[in-house]
mmCIF file of C-alpha atoms in Angstrom:
data_model
loop_
_atom_site.group_PDB
_atom_site.id
_atom_site.type_symbol
_atom_site.label_atom_id
_atom_site.label_comp_id
_atom_site.label_asym_id
_atom_site.label_seq_id
_atom_site.Cartn_x
_atom_site.Cartn_y
_atom_site.Cartn_z
ATOM 1 C CA MET A 182 59.737 -138.769 122.140
ATOM 2 C CA LYS A 183 59.056 -141.243 124.889
ATOM 3 C CA LYS A 184 55.668 -142.918 124.759
ATOM 4 C CA GLU A 185 54.822 -142.149 128.416
ATOM 5 C CA HIS A 186 54.684 -138.405 127.612
ATOM 6 C CA ILE A 187 52.012 -138.812 124.943
ATOM 7 C CA VAL A 188 48.477 -137.910 126.009
ATOM 8 C CA THR A 189 45.630 -138.731 123.651
ATOM 9 C CA ARG A 190 42.205 -137.166 123.869
ATOM 10 C CA LYS A 191 39.056 -137.562 121.843
ATOM 11 C CA TRP A 192 37.897 -134.678 119.686
ATOM 12 C CA GLY A 193 35.786 -132.316 121.787
ATOM 13 C CA ASP A 194 37.122 -133.538 125.147
ATOM 14 C CA ARG A 195 38.012 -130.640 127.398
ATOM 15 C CA ARG A 196 40.110 -130.590 130.505
ATOM 16 C CA LYS A 197 38.304 -129.637 133.663
ATOM 17 C CA GLY A 198 40.013 -126.676 135.301
ATOM 18 C CA LYS A 199 40.302 -126.082 139.021
ATOM 19 C CA THR A 200 38.642 -122.657 138.963
ATOM 20 C CA ASP A 201 35.463 -122.381 141.009
ATOM 21 C CA TRP A 202 33.503 -120.311 138.474
ATOM 22 C CA ALA A 203 30.358 -120.253 140.637
ATOM 23 C CA ARG A 204 32.393 -118.511 143.365
ATOM 24 C CA VAL A 205 33.861 -116.079 140.837
ATOM 25 C CA ASP A 206 30.405 -115.283 139.429
ATOM 26 C CA ALA A 207 29.119 -114.615 142.960
ATOM 27 C CA LEU A 208 31.720 -111.897 143.642
ATOM 28 C CA THR A 209 30.445 -108.337 143.754
ATOM 29 C CA ASP A 210 32.243 -105.433 142.070
ATOM 30 C CA GLU A 211 33.225 -104.144 145.515
ATOM 31 C CA GLU A 212 34.761 -107.489 146.495
ATOM 32 C CA ILE A 213 36.720 -107.610 143.244
ATOM 33 C CA ALA A 214 37.949 -104.013 143.720
ATOM 34 C CA LYS A 215 39.026 -104.807 147.296
ATOM 35 C CA ALA A 216 40.873 -107.965 146.167
ATOM 36 C CA VAL A 217 42.688 -106.017 143.448
ATOM 37 C CA ALA A 218 43.605 -103.212 145.900
ATOM 38 C CA ASN A 219 45.129 -105.780 148.263
ATOM 39 C CA ASP A 220 47.047 -107.594 145.508
ATOM 40 C CA PRO A 221 50.699 -106.447 145.435
ATOM 41 C CA ASP A 222 51.081 -107.798 141.883
ATOM 42 C CA ALA A 223 48.133 -105.846 140.487
ATOM 43 C CA ALA A 224 49.228 -102.986 138.256
ATOM 44 C CA ALA A 225 47.098 -99.990 137.481
ATOM 45 C CA ILE A 226 45.642 -100.223 133.988
ATOM 46 C CA ASP A 227 45.575 -96.571 133.080
ATOM 47 C CA VAL A 228 46.599 -96.533 129.424
ATOM 48 C CA ASP A 229 45.644 -93.886 126.890
ATOM 49 C CA TRP A 230 45.002 -95.766 123.651
ATOM 50 C CA SER A 231 43.868 -92.686 121.694
ATOM 51 C CA ASP A 232 47.204 -92.405 119.861
ATOM 52 C CA ALA A 233 47.636 -96.139 119.333
ATOM 53 C CA VAL A 234 48.630 -97.262 115.858
ATOM 54 C CA LEU A 235 47.807 -100.675 114.465
ATOM 55 C CA VAL A 236 50.977 -102.252 113.104
ATOM 56 C CA ILE A 237 50.543 -105.300 110.907
ATOM 57 C CA PRO A 238 53.774 -107.302 110.728
ATOM 58 C CA ALA A 239 55.272 -107.902 107.319
ATOM 59 C CA LYS A 240 54.499 -111.283 105.793
ATOM 60 C CA LYS A 241 57.327 -113.736 106.255
ATOM 61 C CA ARG A 242 58.402 -116.432 103.821
ATOM 62 C CA ALA A 243 59.793 -119.727 105.088
ATOM 63 C CA ILE A 244 63.160 -120.590 103.549
ATOM 64 C CA SER A 245 66.006 -122.959 104.202
ATOM 65 C CA ILE A 246 69.363 -121.286 104.731
ATOM 66 C CA ARG A 247 72.770 -122.549 105.736
ATOM 67 C CA VAL A 248 74.699 -120.535 108.310
ATOM 68 C CA ASP A 249 77.873 -121.261 110.203
ATOM 69 C CA GLU A 250 77.252 -123.298 113.329
ATOM 70 C CA ASP A 251 78.818 -120.727 115.650
ATOM 71 C CA VAL A 252 76.651 -117.961 114.153
ATOM 72 C CA LEU A 253 73.488 -119.962 114.752
ATOM 73 C CA ASP A 254 74.631 -120.889 118.279
ATOM 74 C CA PHE A 255 75.254 -117.199 119.036
ATOM 75 C CA PHE A 256 71.703 -116.214 118.090
ATOM 76 C CA LYS A 257 70.099 -119.243 119.749
ATOM 77 C CA LYS A 258 71.863 -118.687 123.076
ATOM 78 C CA GLU A 259 70.109 -115.320 123.315
ATOM 79 C CA GLY A 260 66.853 -117.263 123.712
ATOM 80 C CA ASP A 261 63.545 -117.442 121.904
ATOM 81 C CA GLY A 262 63.133 -115.179 118.907
ATOM 82 C CA TYR A 263 66.525 -115.945 117.405
ATOM 83 C CA GLN A 264 65.036 -116.097 113.895
ATOM 84 C CA ARG A 265 63.543 -112.618 114.363
ATOM 85 C CA ARG A 266 66.935 -111.322 115.494
ATOM 86 C CA ILE A 267 68.645 -112.867 112.473
ATOM 87 C CA ASN A 268 65.989 -111.225 110.273
ATOM 88 C CA ALA A 269 66.625 -107.866 112.002
ATOM 89 C CA VAL A 270 70.376 -108.120 111.303
ATOM 90 C CA LEU A 271 69.716 -108.964 107.651
ATOM 91 C CA ARG A 272 67.223 -106.081 107.387
ATOM 92 C CA SER A 273 69.762 -103.653 108.857
ATOM 93 C CA TYR A 274 72.355 -104.817 106.325
ATOM 94 C CA MET A 275 69.832 -104.447 103.499
ATOM 95 C CA GLN A 276 68.860 -100.927 104.594
ATOM 96 C CA GLN A 277 72.511 -99.852 104.729
ATOM 97 C CA LYS A 278 73.064 -101.153 101.205
ATOM 98 C CA VAL A 279 70.039 -99.389 99.676
ATOM 99 C CA LYS A 280 70.755 -95.985 101.252
ATOM 100 C CA PRO A 281 71.321 -93.317 98.622
ATOM 101 C CA LYS A 282 74.989 -92.438 98.361
ATOM 102 C CA LYS A 283 75.946 -88.902 99.378
ATOM 103 C CA ARG A 284 77.393 -86.772 96.633
ATOM 104 C CA ALA A 285 80.556 -84.844 97.421
#
């Protein structure tokens, strides 16, 4: 890492943002609703959460594993989350192996 990219700050120092919070606090509900109605990127938030289910991800264990370079490159070129995709492939393999065998 080049030294010119290192930024040091003291503990507790905060960056000052560019948001004018006094202006935001002064907005009325009507002004906010009008701004949202005129925003082409605003999406309606009309979600029914009554059937939502909390899913807690399984605990992961860090390991070191050796894989062929081309295999790793294949997963990495798909972008972020390549380790999750590798895990999904391994899980699929595991589930196929533990399926009960059909009797003839």
